[in-house]
PDB file of C-alpha atoms in Angstrom:
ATOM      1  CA  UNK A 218       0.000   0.000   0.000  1.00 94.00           C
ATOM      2  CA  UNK A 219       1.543   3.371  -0.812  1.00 97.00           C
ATOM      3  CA  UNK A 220       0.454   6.171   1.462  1.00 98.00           C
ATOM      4  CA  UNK A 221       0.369  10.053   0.050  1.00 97.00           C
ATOM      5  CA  UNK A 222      -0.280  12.267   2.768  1.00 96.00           C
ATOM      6  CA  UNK A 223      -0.815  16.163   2.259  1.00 96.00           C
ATOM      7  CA  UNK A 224      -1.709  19.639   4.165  1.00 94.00           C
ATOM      8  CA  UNK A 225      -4.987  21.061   2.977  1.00 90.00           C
ATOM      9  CA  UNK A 226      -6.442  24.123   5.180  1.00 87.00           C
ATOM     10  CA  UNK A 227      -4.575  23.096   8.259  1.00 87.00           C
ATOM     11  CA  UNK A 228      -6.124  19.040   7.581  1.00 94.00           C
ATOM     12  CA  UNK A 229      -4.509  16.160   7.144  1.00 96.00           C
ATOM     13  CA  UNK A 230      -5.242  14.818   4.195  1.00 98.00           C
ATOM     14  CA  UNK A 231      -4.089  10.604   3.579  1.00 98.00           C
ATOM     15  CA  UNK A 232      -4.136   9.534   0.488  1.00 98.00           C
ATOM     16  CA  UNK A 233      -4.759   5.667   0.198  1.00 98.00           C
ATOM     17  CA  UNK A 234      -3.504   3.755  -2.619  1.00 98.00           C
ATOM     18  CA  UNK A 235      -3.824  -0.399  -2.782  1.00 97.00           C
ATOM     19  CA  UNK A 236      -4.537  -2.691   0.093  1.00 97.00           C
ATOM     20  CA  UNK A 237      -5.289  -2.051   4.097  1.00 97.00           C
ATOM     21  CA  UNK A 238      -4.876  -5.024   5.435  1.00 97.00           C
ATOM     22  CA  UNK A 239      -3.080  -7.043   8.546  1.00 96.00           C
ATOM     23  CA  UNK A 240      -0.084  -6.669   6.368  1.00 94.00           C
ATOM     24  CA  UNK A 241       0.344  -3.192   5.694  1.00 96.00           C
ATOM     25  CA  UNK A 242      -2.595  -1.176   8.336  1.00 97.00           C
ATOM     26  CA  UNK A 243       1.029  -0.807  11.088  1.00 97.00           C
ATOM     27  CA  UNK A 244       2.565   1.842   7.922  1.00 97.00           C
ATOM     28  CA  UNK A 245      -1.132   3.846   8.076  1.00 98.00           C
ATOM     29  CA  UNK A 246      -1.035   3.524  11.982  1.00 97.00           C
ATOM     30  CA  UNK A 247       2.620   5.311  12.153  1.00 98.00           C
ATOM     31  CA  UNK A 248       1.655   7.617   9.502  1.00 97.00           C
ATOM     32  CA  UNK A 249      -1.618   8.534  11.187  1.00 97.00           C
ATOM     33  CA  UNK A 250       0.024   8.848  15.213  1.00 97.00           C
ATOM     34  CA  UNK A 251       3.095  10.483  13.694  1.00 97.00           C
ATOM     35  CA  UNK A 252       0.832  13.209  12.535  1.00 96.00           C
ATOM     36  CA  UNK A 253      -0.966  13.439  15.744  1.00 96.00           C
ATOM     37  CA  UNK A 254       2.006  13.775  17.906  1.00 96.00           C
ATOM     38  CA  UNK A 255       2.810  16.838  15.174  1.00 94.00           C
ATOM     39  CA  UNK A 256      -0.055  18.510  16.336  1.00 95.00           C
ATOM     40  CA  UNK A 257      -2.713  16.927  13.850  1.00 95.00           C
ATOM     41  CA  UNK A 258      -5.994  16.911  14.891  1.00 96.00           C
ATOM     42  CA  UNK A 259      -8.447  17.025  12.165  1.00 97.00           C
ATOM     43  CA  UNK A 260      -7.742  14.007   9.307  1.00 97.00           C
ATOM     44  CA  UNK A 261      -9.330  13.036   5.861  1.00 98.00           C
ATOM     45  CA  UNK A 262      -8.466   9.680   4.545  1.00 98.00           C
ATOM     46  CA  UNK A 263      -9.287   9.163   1.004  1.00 98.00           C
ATOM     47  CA  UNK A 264     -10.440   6.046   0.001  1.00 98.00           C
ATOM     48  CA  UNK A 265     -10.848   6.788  -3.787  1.00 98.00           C
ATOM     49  CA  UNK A 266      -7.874   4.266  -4.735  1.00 98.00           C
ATOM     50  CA  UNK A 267      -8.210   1.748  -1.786  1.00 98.00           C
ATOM     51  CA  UNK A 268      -9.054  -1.598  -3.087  1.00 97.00           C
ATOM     52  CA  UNK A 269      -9.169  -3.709  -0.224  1.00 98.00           C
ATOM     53  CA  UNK A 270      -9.550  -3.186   3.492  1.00 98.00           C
ATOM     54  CA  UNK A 271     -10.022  -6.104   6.723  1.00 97.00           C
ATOM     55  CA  UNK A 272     -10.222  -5.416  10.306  1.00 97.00           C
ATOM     56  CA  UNK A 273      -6.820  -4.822  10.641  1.00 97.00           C
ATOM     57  CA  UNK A 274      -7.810  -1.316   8.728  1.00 97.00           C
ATOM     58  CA  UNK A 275     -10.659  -0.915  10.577  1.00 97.00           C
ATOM     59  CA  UNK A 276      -8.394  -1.381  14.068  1.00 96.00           C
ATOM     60  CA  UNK A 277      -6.239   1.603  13.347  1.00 97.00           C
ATOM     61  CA  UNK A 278      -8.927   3.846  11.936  1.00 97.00           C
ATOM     62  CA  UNK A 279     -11.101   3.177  15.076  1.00 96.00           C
ATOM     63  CA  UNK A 280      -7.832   4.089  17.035  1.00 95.00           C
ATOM     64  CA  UNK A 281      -7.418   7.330  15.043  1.00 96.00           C
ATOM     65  CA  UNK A 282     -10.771   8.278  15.858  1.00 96.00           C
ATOM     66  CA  UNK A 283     -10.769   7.975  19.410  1.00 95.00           C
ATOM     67  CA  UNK A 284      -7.597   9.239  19.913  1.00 95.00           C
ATOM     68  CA  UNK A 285      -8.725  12.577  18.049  1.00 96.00           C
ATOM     69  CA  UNK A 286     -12.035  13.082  19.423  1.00 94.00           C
ATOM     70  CA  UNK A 287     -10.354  13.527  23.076  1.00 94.00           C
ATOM     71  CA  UNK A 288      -8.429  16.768  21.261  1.00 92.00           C
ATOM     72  CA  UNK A 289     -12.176  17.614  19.643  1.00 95.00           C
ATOM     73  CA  UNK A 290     -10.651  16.616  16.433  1.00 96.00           C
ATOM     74  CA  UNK A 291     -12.299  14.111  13.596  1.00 96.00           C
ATOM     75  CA  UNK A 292     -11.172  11.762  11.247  1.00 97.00           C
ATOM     76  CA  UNK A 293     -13.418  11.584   7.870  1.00 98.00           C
ATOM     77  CA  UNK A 294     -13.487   9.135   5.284  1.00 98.00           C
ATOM     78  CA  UNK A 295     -13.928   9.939   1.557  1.00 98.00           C
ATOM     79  CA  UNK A 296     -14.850   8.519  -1.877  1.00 98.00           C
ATOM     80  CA  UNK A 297     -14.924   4.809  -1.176  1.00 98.00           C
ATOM     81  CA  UNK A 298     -15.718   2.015  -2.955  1.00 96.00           C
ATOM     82  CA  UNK A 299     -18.970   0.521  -1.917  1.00 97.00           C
ATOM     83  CA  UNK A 300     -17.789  -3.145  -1.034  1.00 97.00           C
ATOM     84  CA  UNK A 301     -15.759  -1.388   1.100  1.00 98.00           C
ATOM     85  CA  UNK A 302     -18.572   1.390   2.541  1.00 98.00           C
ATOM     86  CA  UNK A 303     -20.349  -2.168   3.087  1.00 97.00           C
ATOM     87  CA  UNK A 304     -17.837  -3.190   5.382  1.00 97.00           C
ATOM     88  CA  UNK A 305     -18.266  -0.295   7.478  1.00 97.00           C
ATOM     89  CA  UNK A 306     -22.149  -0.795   7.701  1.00 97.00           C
ATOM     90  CA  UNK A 307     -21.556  -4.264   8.739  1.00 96.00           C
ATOM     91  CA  UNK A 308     -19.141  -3.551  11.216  1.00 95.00           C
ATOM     92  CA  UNK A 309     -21.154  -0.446  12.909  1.00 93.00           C
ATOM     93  CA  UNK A 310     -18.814   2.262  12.014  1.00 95.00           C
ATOM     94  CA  UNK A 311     -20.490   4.502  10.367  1.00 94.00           C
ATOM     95  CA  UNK A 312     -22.490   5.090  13.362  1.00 93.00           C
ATOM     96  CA  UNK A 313     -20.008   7.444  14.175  1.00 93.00           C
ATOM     97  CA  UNK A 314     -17.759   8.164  11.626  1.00 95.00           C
ATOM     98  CA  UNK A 315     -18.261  10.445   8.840  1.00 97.00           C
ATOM     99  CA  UNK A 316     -18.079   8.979   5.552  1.00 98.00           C
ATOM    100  CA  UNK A 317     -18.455  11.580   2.522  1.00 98.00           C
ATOM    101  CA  UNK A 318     -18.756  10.447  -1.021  1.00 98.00           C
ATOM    102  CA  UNK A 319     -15.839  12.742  -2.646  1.00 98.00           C
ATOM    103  CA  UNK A 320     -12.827  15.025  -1.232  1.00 97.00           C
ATOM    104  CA  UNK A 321     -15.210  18.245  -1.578  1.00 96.00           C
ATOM    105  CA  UNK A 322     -18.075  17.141   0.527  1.00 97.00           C
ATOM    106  CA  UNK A 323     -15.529  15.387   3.207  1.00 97.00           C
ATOM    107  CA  UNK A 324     -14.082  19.330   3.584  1.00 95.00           C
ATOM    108  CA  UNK A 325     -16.892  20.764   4.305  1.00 95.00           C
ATOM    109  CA  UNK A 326     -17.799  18.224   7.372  1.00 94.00           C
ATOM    110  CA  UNK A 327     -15.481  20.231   9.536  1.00 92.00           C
TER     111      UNK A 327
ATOM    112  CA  UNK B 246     -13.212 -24.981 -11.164  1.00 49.00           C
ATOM    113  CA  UNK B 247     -16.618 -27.711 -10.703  1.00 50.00           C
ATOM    114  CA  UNK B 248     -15.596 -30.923  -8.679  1.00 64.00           C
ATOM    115  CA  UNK B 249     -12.134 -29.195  -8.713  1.00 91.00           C
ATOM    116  CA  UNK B 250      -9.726 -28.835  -5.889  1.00 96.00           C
ATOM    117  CA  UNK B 251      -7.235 -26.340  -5.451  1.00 96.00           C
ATOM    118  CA  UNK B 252      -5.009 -26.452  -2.672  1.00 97.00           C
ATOM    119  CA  UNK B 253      -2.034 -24.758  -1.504  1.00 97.00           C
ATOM    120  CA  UNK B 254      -0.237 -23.660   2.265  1.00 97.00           C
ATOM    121  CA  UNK B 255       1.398 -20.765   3.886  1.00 98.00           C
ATOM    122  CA  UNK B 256       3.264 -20.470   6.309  1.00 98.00           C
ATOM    123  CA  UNK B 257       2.141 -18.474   9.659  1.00 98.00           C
ATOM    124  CA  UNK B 258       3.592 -15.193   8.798  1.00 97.00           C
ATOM    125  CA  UNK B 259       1.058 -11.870   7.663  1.00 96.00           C
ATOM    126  CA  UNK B 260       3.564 -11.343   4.569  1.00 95.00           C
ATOM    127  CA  UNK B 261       2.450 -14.716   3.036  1.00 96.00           C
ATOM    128  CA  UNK B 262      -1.188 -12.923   3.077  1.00 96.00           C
ATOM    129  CA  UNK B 263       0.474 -11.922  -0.121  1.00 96.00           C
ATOM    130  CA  UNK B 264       0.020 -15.297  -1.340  1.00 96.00           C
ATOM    131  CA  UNK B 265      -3.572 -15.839  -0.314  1.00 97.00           C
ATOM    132  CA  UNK B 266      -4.434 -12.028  -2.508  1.00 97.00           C
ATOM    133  CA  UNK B 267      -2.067 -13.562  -5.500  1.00 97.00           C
ATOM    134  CA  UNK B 268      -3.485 -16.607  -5.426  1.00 97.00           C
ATOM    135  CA  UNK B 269      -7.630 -16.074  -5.098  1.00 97.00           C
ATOM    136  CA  UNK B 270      -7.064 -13.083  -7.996  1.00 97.00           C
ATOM    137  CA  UNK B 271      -5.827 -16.136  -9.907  1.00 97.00           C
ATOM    138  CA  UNK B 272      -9.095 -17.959  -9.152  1.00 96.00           C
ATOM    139  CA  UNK B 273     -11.305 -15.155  -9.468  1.00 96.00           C
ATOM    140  CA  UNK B 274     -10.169 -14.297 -13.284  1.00 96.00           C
ATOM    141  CA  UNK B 275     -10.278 -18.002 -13.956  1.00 94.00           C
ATOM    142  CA  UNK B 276     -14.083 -18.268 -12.992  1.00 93.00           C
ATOM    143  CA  UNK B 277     -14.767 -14.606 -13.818  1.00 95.00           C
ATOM    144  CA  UNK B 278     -16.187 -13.591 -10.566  1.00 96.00           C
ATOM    145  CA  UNK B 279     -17.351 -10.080  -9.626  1.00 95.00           C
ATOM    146  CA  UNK B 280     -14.484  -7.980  -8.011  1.00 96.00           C
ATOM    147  CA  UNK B 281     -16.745  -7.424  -4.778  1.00 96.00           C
ATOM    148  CA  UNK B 282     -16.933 -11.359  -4.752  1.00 97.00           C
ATOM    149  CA  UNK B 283     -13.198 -11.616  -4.397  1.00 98.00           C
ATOM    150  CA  UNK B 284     -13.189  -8.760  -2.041  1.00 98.00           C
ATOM    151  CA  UNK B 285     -15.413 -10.542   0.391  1.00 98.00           C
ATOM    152  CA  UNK B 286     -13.739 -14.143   0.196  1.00 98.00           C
ATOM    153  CA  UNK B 287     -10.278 -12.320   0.524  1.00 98.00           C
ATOM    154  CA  UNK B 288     -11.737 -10.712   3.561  1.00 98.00           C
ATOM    155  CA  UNK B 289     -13.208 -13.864   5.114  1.00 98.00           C
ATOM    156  CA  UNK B 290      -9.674 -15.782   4.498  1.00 98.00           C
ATOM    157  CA  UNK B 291      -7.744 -12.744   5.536  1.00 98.00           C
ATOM    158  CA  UNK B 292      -9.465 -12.550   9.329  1.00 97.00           C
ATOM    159  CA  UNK B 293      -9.369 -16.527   9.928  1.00 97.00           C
ATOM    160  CA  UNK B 294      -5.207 -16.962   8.712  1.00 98.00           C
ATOM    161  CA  UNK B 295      -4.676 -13.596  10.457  1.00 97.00           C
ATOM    162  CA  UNK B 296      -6.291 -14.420  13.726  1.00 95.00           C
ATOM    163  CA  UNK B 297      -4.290 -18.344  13.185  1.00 97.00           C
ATOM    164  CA  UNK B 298      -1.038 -16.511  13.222  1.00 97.00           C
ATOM    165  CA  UNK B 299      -1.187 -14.118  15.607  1.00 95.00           C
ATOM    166  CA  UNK B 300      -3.130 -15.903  18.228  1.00 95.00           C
ATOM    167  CA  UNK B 301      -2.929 -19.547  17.602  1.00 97.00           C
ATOM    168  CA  UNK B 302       0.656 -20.542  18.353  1.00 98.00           C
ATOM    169  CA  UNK B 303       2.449 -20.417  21.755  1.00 97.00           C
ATOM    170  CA  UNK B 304       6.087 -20.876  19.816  1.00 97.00           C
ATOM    171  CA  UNK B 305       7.333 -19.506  17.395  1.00 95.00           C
ATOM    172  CA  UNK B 306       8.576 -22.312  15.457  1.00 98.00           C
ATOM    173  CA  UNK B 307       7.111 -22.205  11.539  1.00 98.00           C
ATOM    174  CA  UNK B 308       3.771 -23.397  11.174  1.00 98.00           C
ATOM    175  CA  UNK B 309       2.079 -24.598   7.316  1.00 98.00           C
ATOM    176  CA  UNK B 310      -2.143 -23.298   7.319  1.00 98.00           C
ATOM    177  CA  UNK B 311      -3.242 -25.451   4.642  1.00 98.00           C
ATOM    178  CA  UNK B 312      -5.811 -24.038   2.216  1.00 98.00           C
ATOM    179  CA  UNK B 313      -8.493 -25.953  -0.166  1.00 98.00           C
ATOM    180  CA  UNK B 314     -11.006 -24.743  -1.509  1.00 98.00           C
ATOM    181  CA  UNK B 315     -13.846 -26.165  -4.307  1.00 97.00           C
ATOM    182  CA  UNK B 316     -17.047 -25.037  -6.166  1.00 96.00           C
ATOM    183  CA  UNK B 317     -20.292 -26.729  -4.656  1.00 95.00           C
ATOM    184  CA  UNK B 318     -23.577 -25.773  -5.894  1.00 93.00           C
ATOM    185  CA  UNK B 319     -22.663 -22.437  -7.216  1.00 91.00           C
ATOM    186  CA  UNK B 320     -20.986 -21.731  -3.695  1.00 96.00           C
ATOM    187  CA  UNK B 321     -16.958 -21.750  -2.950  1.00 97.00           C
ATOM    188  CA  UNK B 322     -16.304 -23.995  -0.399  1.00 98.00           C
ATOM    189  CA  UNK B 323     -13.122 -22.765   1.928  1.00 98.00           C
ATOM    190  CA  UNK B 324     -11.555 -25.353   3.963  1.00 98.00           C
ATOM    191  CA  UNK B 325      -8.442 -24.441   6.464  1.00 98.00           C
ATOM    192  CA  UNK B 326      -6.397 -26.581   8.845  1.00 98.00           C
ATOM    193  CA  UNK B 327      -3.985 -25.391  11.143  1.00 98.00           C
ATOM    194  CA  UNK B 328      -1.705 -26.847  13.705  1.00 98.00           C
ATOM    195  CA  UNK B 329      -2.600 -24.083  16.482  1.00 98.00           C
ATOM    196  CA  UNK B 330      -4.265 -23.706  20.006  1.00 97.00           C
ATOM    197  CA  UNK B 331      -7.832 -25.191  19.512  1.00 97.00           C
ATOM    198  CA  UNK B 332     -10.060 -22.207  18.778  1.00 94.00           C
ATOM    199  CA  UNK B 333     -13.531 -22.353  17.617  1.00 94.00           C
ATOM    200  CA  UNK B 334     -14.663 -19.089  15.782  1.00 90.00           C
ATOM    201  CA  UNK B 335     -18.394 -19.607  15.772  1.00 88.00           C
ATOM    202  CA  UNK B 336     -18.756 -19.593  19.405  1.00 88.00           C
ATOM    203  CA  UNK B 337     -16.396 -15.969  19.809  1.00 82.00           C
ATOM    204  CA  UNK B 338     -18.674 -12.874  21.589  1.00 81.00           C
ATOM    205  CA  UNK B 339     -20.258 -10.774  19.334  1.00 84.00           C
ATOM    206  CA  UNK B 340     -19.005  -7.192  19.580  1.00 88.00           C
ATOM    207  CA  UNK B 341     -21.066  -4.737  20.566  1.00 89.00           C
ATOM    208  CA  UNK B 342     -21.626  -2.472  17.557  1.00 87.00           C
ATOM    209  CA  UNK B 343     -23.677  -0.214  18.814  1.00 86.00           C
ATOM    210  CA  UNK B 344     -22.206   1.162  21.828  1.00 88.00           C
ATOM    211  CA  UNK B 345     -20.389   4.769  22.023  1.00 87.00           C
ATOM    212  CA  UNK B 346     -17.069   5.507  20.374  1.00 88.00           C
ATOM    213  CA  UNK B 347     -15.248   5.683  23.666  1.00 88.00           C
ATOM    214  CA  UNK B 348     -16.773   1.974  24.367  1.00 89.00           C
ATOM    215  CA  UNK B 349     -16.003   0.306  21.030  1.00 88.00           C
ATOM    216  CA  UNK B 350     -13.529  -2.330  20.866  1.00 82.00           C
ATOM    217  CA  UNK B 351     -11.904  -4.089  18.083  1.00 74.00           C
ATOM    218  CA  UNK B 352     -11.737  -7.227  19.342  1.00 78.00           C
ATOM    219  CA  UNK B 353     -13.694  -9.772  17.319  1.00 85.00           C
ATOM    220  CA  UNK B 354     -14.984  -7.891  14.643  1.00 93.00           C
ATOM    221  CA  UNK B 355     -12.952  -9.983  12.496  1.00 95.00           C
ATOM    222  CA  UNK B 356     -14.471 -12.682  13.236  1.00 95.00           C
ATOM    223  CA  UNK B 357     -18.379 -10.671  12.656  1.00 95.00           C
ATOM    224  CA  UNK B 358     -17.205  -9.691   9.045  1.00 96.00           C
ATOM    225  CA  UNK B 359     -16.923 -13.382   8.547  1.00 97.00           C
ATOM    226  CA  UNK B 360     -20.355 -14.432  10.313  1.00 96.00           C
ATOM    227  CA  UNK B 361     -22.046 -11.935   8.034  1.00 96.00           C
ATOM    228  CA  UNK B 362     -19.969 -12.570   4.670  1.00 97.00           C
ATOM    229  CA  UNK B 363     -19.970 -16.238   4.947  1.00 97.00           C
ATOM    230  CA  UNK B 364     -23.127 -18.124   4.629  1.00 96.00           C
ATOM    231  CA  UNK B 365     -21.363 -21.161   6.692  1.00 96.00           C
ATOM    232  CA  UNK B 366     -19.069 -21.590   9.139  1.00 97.00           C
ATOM    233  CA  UNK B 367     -18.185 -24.410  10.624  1.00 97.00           C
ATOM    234  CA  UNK B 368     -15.473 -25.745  13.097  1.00 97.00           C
ATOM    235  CA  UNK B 369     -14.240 -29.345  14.054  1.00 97.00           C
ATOM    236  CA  UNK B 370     -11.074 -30.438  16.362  1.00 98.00           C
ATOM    237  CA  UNK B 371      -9.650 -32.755  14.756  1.00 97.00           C
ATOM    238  CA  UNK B 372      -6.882 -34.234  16.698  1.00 97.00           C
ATOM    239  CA  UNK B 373      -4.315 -31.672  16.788  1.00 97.00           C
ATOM    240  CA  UNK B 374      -5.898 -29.777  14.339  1.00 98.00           C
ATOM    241  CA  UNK B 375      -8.224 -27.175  13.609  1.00 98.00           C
ATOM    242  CA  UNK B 376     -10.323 -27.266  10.538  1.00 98.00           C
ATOM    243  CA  UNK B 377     -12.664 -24.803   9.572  1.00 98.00           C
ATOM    244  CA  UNK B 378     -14.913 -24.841   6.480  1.00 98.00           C
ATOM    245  CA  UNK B 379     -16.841 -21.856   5.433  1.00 98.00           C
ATOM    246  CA  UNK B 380     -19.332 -21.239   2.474  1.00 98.00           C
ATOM    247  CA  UNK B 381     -19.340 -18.140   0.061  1.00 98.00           C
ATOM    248  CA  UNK B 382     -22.209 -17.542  -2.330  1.00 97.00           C
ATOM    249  CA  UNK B 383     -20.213 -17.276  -6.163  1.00 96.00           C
ATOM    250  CA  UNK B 384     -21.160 -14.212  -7.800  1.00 95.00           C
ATOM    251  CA  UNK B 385     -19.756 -14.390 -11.125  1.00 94.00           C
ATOM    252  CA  UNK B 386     -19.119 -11.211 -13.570  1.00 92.00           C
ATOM    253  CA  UNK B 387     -22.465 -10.947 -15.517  1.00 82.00           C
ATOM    254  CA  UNK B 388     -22.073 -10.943 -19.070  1.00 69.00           C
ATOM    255  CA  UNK B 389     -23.732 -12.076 -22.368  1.00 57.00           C
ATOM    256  CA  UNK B 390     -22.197 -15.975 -22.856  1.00 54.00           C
ATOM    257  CA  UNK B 391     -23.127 -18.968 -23.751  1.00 55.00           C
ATOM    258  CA  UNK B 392     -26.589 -20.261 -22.164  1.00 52.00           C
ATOM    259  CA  UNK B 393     -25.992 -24.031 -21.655  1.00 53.00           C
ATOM    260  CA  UNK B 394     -22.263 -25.151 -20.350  1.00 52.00           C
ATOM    261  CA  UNK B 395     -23.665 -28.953 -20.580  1.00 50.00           C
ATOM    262  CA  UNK B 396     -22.032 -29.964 -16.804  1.00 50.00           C
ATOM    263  CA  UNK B 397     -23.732 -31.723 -14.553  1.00 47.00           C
ATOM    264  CA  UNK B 398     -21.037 -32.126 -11.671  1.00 43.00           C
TER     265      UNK B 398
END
């Protein structure tokens, strides 16, 4: 999985390309905790080019979003594929994570 | 792939879930399943062989998982056998998915993405092995062919 990660108006913007899975979710998790010991506290993850994600994914993202919401910060998801949207419903997260269908609309949830 | 086995082992280490991706993109061309079909029986394989090697042995000696799986009644049968700690998957807790955020753990939800992706699951002990077989409903890639393949299996 190749990770792209940018600054967009003081956000964190992660750019995921390939696979999140048991293999490769540790390289999101330092990615993701490096950036919140820098100070991050509001995240977008873009799933426009994620093909594949497992509970291992869903571990870290879960982790992300606790961690943030004790600094009143949020993580939101973007432009995912819906296999993988499914696998949030299933698993209950988008109870209470915010999933926006492209980069715009995920923007404009903070 | 009807009345057709394929078979092959890893070892118990997450880079040989490398293998498993390679090998059931392999399968799903050959049979022309749907892309969200191979999605969900990578998934299903991915929690069982991860939750094998990171829970299921106390040494850390090299383990094979063995891996066979075969079309039955339009369904993909998935059979795996490891040499870990006996551990049944279809009597694990079901997480609680709808408490708060602060409450939510992550612990078994692998295990509930199978339950709801798999039609089957079943478990047996036998001897010192473990041997799970689960059930995936085929979806295959829907386009104009041929009406009548003539097999009868």
């Amino acid at each position: 999985m190749e990770i792209l990660d940018s600054k967009e108006n003081d956000m964190d913007v992660f750019k995921l390309i390939g696979r999140l899975d048991s293999n490769t979710s540790p390289d999101l998790e330092k990615k993701i905790f490096n950036a919140i010991e820098n100070g991050s506290v509001n995240m977008i993850l873009d799933f426009e080019n994620l093909d594949y994600i497992s509970s291992a994914g869903l571990r870290v993202i879960l982790k992300a979003t606790k961690n943030l919401k004790r600094s009143d910060g949020m993580v939101v998801l973007c432009s995912m594929q819906d296999y993988v949207k499914e696998v949030f419903e299933i698993a209950g997260f988008d109870s209470f994570l915010p999933i926006a269908s492209n980069m715009d609309d995920a923007m404009k949830m903070f | 792939m009807n009345a057709e086995t394929i078979s092959f082992r890893i070892i118990n280490s997450l880079s040989q879930l490398n293998i498993l991706r390679q090998n059931l993109e392999e399968i799903g061309n050959d049979i022309a399943l749907d892309k969200k079909c191979v999605f969900e029986i990578n998934l299903i394989m991915e929690e069982i062989i991860t939750n094998i090697i990171t829970h299921g042995y106390t040494d850390r000696d090299e383990h094979w998982i063995d891996i066979d799986l075969w079309e039955e009644n339009s369904m993909l049968v998935i059979r795996i056998e490891d040499d870990g700690i006996p551990f049944d998957p279809i009597v694990s807790e079901k997480p609680d998915l709808k408490c708060p955020l602060e409450e939510r753990k992550v612990g078994g939800l692998g295990v509930h993405l199978v339950k709801q992706m798999a039609c089957d699951v079943a478990y047996e002990r036998c001897g010192e092995k473990n041997v799970l077989i689960l059930k995936k409903t085929l979806t295959r890639i829907t386009k104009p062919k041929e009406k009548d393949e003539g097999r009868t299996c």
